[in-house]
Coordinates of C-alpha atoms in Angstrom, one line a residue:
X45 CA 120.0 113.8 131.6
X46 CA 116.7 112.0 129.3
X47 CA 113.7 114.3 128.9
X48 CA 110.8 112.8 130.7
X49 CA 107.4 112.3 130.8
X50 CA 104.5 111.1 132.9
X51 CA 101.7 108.8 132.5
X52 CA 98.8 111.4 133.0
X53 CA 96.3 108.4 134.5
X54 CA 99.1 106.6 136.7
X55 CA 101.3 109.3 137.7
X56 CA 104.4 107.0 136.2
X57 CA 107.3 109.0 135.7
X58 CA 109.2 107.9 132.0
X59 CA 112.1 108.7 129.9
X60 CA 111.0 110.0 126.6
X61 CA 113.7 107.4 125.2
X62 CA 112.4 104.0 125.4
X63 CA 114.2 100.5 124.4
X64 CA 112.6 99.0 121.5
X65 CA 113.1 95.1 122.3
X66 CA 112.6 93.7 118.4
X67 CA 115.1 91.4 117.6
X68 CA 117.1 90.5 120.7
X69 CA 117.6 87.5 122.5
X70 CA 120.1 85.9 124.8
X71 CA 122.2 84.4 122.0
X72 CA 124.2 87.8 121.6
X73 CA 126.0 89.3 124.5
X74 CA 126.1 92.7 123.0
X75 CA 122.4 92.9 123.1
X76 CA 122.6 92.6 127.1
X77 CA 125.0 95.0 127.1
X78 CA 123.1 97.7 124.6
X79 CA 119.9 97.1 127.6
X80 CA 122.1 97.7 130.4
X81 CA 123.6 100.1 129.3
X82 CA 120.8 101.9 128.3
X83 CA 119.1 101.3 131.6
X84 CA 122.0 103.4 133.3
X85 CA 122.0 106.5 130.7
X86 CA 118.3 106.8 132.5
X87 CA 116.3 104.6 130.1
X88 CA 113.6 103.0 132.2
X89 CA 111.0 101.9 129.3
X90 CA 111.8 98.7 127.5
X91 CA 108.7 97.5 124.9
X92 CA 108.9 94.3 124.1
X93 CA 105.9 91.8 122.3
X94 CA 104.9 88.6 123.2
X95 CA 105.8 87.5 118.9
X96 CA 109.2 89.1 119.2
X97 CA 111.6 86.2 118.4
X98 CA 108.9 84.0 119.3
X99 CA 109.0 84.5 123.0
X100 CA 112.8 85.6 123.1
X101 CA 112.4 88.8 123.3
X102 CA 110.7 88.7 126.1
X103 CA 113.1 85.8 128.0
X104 CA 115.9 88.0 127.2
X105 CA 114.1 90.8 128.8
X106 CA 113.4 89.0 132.2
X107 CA 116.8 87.3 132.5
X108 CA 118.5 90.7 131.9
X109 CA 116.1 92.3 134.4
X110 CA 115.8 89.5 137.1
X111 CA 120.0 89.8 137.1
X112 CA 120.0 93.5 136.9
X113 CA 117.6 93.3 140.5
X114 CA 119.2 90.7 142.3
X115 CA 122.6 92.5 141.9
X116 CA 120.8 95.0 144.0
X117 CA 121.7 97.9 140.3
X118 CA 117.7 98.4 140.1
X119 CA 114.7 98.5 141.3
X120 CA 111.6 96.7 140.0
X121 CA 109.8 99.1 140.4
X122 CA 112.0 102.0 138.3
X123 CA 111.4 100.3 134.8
X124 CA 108.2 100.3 132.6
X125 CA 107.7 97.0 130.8
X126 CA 105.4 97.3 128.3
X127 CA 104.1 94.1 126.1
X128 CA 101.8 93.4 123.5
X129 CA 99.7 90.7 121.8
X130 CA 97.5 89.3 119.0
X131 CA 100.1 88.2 116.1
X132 CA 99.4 83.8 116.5
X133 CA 102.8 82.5 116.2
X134 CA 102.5 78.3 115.7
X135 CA 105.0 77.2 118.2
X136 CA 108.7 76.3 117.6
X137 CA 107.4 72.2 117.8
X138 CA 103.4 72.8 116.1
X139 CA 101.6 73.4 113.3
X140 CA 99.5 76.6 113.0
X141 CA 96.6 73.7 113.2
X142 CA 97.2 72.8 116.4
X143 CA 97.9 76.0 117.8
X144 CA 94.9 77.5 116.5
X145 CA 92.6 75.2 118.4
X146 CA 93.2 76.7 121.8
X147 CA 92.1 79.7 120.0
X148 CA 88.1 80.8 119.9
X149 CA 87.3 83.4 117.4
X150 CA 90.6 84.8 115.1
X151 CA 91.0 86.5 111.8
X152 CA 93.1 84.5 108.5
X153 CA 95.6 86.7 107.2
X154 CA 97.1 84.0 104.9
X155 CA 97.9 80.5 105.3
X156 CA 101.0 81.0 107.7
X157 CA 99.5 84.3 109.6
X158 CA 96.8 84.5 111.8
X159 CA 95.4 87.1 114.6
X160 CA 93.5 87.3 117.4
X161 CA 92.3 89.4 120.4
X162 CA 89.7 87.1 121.9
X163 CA 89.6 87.4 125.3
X164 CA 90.5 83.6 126.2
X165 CA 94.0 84.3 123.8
X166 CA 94.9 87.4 125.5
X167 CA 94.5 85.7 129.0
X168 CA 96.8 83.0 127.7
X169 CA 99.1 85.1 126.2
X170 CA 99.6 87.7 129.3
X171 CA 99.8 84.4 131.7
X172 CA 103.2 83.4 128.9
X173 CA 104.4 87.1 128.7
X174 CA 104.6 87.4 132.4
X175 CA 106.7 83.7 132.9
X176 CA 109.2 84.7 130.1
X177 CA 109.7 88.1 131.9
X178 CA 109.8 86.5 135.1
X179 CA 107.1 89.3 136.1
X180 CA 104.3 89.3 138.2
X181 CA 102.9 92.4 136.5
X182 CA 103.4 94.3 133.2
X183 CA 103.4 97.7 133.2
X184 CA 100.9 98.1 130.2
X185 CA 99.7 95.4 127.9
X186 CA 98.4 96.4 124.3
X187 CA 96.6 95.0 121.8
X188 CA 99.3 94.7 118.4
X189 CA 98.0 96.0 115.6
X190 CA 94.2 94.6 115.2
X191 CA 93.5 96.1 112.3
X192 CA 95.7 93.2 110.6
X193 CA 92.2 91.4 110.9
X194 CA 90.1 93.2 108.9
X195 CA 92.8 91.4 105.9
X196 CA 90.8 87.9 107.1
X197 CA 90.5 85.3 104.4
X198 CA 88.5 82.8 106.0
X199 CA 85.3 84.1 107.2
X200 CA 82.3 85.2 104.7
X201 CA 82.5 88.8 103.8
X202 CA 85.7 89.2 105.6
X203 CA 86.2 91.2 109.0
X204 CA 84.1 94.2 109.1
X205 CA 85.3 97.3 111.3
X206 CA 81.8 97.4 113.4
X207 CA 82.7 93.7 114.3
X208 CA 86.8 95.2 115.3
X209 CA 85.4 97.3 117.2
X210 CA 83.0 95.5 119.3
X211 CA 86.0 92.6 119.9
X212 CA 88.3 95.6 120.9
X213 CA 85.7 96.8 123.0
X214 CA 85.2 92.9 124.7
X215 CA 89.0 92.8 124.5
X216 CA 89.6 95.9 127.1
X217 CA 86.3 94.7 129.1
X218 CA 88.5 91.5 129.9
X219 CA 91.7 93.8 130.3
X220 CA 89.7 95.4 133.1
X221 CA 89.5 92.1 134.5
X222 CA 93.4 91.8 134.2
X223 CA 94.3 94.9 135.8
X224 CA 91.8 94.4 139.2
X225 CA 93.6 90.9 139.1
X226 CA 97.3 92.5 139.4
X227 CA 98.6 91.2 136.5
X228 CA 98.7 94.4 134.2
X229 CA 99.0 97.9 135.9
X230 CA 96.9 99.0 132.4
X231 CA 96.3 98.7 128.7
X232 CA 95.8 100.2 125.2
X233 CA 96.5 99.8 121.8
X234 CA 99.6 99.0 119.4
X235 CA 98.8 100.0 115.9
X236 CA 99.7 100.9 112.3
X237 CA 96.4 102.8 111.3
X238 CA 95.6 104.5 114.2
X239 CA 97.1 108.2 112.9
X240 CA 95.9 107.9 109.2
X241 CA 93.0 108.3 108.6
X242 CA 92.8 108.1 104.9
X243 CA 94.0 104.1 105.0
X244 CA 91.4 101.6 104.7
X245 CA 92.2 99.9 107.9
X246 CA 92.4 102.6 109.7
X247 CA 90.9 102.5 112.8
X248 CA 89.6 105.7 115.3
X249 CA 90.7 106.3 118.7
X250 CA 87.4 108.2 119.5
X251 CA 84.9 105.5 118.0
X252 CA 87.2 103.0 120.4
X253 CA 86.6 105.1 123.2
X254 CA 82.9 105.7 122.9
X255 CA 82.4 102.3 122.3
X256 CA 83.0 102.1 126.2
X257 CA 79.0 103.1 126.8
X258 CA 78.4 100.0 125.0
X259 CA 80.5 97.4 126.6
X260 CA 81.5 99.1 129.9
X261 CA 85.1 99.3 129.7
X262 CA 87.2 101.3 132.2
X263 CA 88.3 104.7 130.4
X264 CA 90.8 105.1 133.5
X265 CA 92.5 101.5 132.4
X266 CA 93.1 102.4 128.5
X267 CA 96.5 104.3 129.8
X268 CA 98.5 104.8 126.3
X269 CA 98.5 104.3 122.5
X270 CA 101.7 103.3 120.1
X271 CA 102.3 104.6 116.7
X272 CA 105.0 104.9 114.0
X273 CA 106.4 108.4 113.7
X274 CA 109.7 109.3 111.7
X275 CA 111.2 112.5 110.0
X276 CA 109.2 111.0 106.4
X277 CA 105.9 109.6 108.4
X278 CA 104.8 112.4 111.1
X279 CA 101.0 111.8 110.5
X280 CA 100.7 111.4 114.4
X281 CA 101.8 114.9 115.4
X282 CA 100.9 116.9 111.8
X283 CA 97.7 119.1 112.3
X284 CA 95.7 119.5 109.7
X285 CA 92.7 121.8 110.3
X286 CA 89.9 120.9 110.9
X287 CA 91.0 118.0 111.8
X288 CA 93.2 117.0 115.1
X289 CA 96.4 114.8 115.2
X290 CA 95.9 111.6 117.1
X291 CA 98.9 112.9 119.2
X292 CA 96.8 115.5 120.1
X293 CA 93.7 113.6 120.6
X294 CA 95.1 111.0 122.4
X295 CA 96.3 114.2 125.1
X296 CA 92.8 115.0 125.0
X297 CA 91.8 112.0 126.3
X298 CA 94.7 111.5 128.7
X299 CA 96.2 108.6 126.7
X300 CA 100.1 108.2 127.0
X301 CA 101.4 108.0 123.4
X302 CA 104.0 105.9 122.7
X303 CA 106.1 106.0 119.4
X304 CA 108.3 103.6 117.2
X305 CA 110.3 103.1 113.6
X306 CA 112.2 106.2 114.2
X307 CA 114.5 105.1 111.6
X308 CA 112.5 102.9 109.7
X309 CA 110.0 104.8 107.3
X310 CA 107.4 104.0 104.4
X311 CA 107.8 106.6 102.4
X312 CA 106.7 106.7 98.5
X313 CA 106.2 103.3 98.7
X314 CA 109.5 102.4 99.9
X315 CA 110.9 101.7 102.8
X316 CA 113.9 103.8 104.3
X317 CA 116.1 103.2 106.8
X318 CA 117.5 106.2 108.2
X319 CA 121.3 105.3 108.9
X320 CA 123.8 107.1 107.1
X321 CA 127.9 107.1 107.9
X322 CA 129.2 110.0 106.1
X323 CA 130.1 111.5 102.8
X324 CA 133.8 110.0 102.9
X325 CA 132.8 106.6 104.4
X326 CA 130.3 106.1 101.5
X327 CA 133.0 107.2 98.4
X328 CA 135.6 104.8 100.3
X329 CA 133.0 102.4 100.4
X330 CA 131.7 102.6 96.6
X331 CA 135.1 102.3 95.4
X332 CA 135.5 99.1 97.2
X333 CA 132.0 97.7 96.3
X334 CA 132.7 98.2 92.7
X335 CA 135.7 96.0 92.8
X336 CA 134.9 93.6 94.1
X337 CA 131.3 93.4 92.3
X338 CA 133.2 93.7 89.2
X339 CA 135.3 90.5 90.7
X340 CA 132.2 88.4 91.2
X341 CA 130.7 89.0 87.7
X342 CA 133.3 88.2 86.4
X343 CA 133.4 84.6 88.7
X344 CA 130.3 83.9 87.7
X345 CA 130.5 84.3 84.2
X346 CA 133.8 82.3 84.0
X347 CA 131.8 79.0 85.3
X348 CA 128.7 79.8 83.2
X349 CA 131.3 79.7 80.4
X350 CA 132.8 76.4 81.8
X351 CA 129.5 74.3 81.8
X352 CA 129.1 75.0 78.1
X353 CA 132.1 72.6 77.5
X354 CA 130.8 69.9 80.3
X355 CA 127.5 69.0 79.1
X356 CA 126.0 68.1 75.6
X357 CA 122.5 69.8 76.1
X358 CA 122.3 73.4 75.2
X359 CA 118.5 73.4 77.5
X360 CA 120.6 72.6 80.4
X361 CA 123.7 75.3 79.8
X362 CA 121.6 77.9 78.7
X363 CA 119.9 78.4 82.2
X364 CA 122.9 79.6 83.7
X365 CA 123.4 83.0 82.0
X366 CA 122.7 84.9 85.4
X367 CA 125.9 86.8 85.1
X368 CA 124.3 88.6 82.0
X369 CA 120.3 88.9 83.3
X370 CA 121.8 90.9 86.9
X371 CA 124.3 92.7 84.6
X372 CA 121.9 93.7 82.7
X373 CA 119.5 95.0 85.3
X374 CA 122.2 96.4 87.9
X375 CA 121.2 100.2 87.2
X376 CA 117.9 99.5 87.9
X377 CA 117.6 97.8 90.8
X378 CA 120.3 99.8 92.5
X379 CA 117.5 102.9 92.4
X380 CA 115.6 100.8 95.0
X381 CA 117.8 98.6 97.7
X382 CA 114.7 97.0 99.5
X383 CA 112.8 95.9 96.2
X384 CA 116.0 95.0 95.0
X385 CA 117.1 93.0 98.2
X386 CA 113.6 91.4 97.7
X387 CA 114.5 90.2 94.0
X388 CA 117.9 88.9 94.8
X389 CA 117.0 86.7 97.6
X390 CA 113.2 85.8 96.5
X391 CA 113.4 85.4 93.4
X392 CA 117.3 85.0 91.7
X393 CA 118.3 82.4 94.5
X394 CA 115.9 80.3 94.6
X395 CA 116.0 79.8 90.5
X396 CA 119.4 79.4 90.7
X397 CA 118.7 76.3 93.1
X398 CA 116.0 74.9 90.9
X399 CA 118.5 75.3 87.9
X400 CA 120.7 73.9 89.7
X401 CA 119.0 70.9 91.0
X402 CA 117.5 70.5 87.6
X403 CA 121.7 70.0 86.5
X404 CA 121.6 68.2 89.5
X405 CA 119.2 65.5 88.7
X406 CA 120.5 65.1 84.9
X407 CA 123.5 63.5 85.9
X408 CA 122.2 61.4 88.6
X409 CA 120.0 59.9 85.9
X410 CA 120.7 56.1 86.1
X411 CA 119.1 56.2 82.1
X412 CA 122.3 58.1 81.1
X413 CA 125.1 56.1 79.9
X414 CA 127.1 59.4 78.3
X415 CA 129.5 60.3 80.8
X416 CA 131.9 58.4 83.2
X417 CA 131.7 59.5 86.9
X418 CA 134.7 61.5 86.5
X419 CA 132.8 64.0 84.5
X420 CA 130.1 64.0 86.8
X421 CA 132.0 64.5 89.8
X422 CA 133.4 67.6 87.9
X423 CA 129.8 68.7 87.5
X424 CA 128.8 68.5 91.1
X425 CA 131.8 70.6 91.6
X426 CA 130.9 72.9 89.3
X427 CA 127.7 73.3 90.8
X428 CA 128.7 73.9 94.4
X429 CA 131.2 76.6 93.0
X430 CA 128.2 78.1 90.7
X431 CA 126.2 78.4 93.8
X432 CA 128.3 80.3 96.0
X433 CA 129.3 82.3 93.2
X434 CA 125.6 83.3 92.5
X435 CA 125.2 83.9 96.8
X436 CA 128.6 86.0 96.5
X437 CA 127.4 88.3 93.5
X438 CA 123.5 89.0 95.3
X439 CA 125.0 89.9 98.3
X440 CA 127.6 92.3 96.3
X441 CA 125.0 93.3 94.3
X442 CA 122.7 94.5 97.5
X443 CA 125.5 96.2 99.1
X444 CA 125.7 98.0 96.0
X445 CA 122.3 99.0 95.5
X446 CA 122.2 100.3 98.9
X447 CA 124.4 102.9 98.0
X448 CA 122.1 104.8 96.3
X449 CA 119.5 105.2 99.6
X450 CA 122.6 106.0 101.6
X451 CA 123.6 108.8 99.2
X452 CA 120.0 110.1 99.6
X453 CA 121.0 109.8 103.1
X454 CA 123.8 111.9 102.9
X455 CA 122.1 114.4 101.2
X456 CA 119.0 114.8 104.0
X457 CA 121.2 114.8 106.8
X458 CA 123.3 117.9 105.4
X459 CA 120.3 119.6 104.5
X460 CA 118.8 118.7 107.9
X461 CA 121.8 120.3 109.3
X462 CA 121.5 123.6 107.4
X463 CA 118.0 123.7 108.3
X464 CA 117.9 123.5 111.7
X465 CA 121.0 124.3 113.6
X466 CA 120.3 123.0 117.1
X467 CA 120.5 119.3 115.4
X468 CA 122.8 117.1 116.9
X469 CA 126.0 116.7 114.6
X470 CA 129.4 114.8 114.2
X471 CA 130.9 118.3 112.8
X472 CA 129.8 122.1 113.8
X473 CA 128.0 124.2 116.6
X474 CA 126.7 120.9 118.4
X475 CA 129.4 118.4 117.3
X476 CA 129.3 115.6 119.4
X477 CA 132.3 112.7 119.2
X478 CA 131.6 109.5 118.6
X479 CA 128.5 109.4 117.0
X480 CA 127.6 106.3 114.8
X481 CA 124.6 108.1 112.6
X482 CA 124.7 111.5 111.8
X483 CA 121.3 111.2 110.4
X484 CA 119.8 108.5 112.7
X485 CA 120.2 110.5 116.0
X486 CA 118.1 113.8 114.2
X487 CA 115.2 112.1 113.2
X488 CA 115.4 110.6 116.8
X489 CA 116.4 113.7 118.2
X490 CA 112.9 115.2 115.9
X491 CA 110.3 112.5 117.5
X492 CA 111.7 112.8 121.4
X493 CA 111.4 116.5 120.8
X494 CA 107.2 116.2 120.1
X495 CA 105.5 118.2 122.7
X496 CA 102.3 115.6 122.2
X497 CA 104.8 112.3 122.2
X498 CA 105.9 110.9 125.6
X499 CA 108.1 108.1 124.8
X500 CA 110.0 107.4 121.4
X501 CA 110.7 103.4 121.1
X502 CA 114.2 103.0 119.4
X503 CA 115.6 99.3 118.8
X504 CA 119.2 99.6 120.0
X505 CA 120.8 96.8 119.9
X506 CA 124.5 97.4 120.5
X507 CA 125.5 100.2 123.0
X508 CA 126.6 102.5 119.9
X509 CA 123.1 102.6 119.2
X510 CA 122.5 103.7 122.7
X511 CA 124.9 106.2 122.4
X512 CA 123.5 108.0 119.7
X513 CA 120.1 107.6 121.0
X514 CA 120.6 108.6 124.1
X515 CA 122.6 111.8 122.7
X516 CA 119.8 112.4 120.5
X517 CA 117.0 112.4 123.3
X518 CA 119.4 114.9 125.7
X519 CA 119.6 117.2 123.0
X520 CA 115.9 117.5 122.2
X521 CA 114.5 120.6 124.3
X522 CA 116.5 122.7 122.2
X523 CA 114.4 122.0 119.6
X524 CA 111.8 124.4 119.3
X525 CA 108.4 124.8 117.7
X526 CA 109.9 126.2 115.0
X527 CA 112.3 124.3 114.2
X528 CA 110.5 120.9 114.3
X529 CA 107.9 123.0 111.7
X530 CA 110.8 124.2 109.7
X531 CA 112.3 120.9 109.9
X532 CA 108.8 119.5 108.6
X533 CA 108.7 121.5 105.8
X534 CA 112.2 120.0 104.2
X535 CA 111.3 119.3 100.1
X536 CA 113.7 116.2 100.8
X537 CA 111.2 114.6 103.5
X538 CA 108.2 114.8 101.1
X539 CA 107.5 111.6 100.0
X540 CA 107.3 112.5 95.8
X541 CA 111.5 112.6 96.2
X542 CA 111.2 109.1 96.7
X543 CA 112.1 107.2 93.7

């Protein structure tokens, strides 16, 4: 049976496992059946955002819930729907142009990214929220991440943080407005900055809540918070005297706290996903990835060789020597999977296009007289080969370089294991069959078992990752003090082993 916890201003009973709704829509049946299934191992949080899949989220949401009710398997009234706003999205059919006009005051992140929590957009955006969940209330409302303004580009000397906090402070007077009006049972705050307090956009909970004397906000409304927590990022619940962790101070103030990225973590500048499949799975794995990596390089070089002999100019054959750049850098970039996922599909791709295209356009050249069409239809066959050559050897080449983050993997979940002994485990004491992620259901397993956390988000998508989730969260009260301190102190969770 899920751990719960309760809403100390409503009285709202929760599980401390909630379903984190990023990146699911209708288009995949095993999303529906990852919610539903979830919903009957006792899950009765789902946290979805108005920005999710612009909108989709959200629609999925409602058409799972509004089917789930009139089949008479729940109640309204037994699930939390929490949703969030801020992020401007242009629609699916509009500029950003046109959809910033409905918009009064908003903060320029860059030239695609905008934010707002004007009180006129957040009206707006509930009214959508609530016709995509086919809702007449949400649960809780929050405002996403609002420190993403004080990034604006576009207004003289920037945001400042006295001006964030007065338009938080007009945002929750409004929310007031939304909650005597029915449509949101209460309201707080979604945010990255919120539990570190050394960031430069990091923002206070107790200079938000005293700005209530100056704007008149309902303390009583502001029900919860939502922060990142994670076996590498555990800012929220770390005490470090004098000072007191938001998790704490959010308790103080009888603010729910929310959690979320479980098993996604920043940590040494890097992000981490923490997934791993076992020691034997990752050797089979390697040996496999190497072959066939070796196969593509050697694909790709062939046809770089082959274009030497097709065209006369050395400028144009000499761009395509990609085969020997990523050989070149392979033991560099497999020390870092997300930079090098970054590289390969930023960066390598799109100059093999423009080389490409630059080939491309040589031949169509109605100047050149040098070459029948027969040689030029073997040239535009070369190039569609050479380009799913160079999309076959970047996606062998990530797969690759992830290997090194899941041996790290490995590693921290076997030393997890030694370290705390009431972890959940596919071998030992607390074996448990089936699971997907050794390592994935302790760090959940670690943030359900927060004394100061009441509900950890986790995006699970299929129902394997609502098994181990679900696992994880059972198995949390044996974790005690001690062990989540012990489990804390692991030299493989501090950040400098990050490389």
């Amino acid at each position: 049976m899920l751990p719960t916890a309760t809403i100390p201003k409503r009285g709202v009973v929760l599980s401390k496992l909630g379903f984190g709704a990023y990146r699911v829509n209708d288009a995949t049946p095993a999303h529906r059946s990852a919610l539903v299934m979830a919903i009957q191992s006792g899950v009765n949080v789902i946290d979805t955002s108005s920005h999710f899949g612009h909108g989709a989220s959200e629609t999925f949401v409602g058409n799972t819930l509004r089917d789930l009710i009139q089949q008479g398997k729940i109640k309204r009234e037994e699930i939390v729907v929490v949703s969030k706003a801020g992020f401007i999205l242009p629609s699916l059919t509009s500029s950003a142009t046109e959809t910033l006009q409905d918009v009064p005051s908003y903060a320029k992140i860059s030239e695609t990214s905008y934010h707002s929590i004007h009180p006129s957009y957040l009206s707006d955006q509930i009214t959508a929220s609530l016709e995509r969940l086919k809702l007449d209330k949400l649960d809780i409302f929050m405002l996403n991440n609002p420190e993403r303004m004080l990034g604006d580009k576009h207004l003289p000397g920037g945001y400042t943080k006295s001006r964030l906090y007065k338009e938080i402070g007009e945002a929750f007077v409004h929310l007031d407005e939304e909650v005597a009006k029915g449509r949101i049972g209460g309201y707080g705050i979604c945010s990255n900055a919120l539990h570190v307090s050394t960031t430069d956009d990091h923002l206070s909970l107790e200079t938000i809540v005293e700005s209530r004397s100056d704007h008149g906000w309902e303390l009583n409304n502001f029900v919860a918070i939502e922060a990142p927590l994670n076996l590498y990022e555990r800012e929220l619940v770390s005490e470090a005297f004098p000072e007191r962790s938001l998790a704490r101070e959010a308790k103080e103030f009888d603010i729910f706290v929310f959690t979320n990225r479980p098993l996604n973590a920043i940590a040494g500048g890097q992000v981490v996903t923490l997934e791993n499949r076992g020691q034997h799975h990752r050797q089979e794995t390697a040996a496999k990835l190497l072959e066939t990596l070796d196969l593509s390089f050697v694909s790709l070089a062939e046809l770089e060789l082959a274009i030497k002999d097709m065209v006369e100019e050395d400028s144009l054959a000499l761009k395509f020597v990609w085969s020997e750049v990523l050989s070149q850098n392979l033991s560099r970039l497999s020390s870092n999977y997300f930079a090098a996922k970054h590289y390969l599909e930023r960066e390598v791709l799109p100059a093999v296009d423009r080389d490409l295209k630059t080939l491309e356009d040589s031949i169509n050249d109605p100047q050149r007289q040098d070459q029948d069409e027969e040689e030029k239809e073997a040239i535009r066959l070369w190039i569609d080969r050479y380009r799913n050559a160079a999309k076959t050897l970047t996606n062998d080449m990530g797969a690759f370089c992830q290997l090194d983050s899941i041996k790290r993997n490995d590693e921290l979940n076997l030393v997890l294991g030694l370290i705390c002994q009431e972890f959940v485990s596919d071998a030992g004491r607390n074996k448990v069959e089936n699971i997907g992620s050794p390592l994935s259901t302790k760090s959940i397993q670690f943030c359900t078992a927060q004394e100061n956390v009441g509900c950890t988000l986790v995006g699970m998508r299929t129902p394997e990752y609502v098994y181990d989730a679900v696992v994880a969260t059972e198995a949390s009260t044996r974790l005690t003090k001690t062990d989540l301190d012990l489990i804390s102190q692991c030299p493989l969770l501090l950040t400098a082993g990050i490389e």
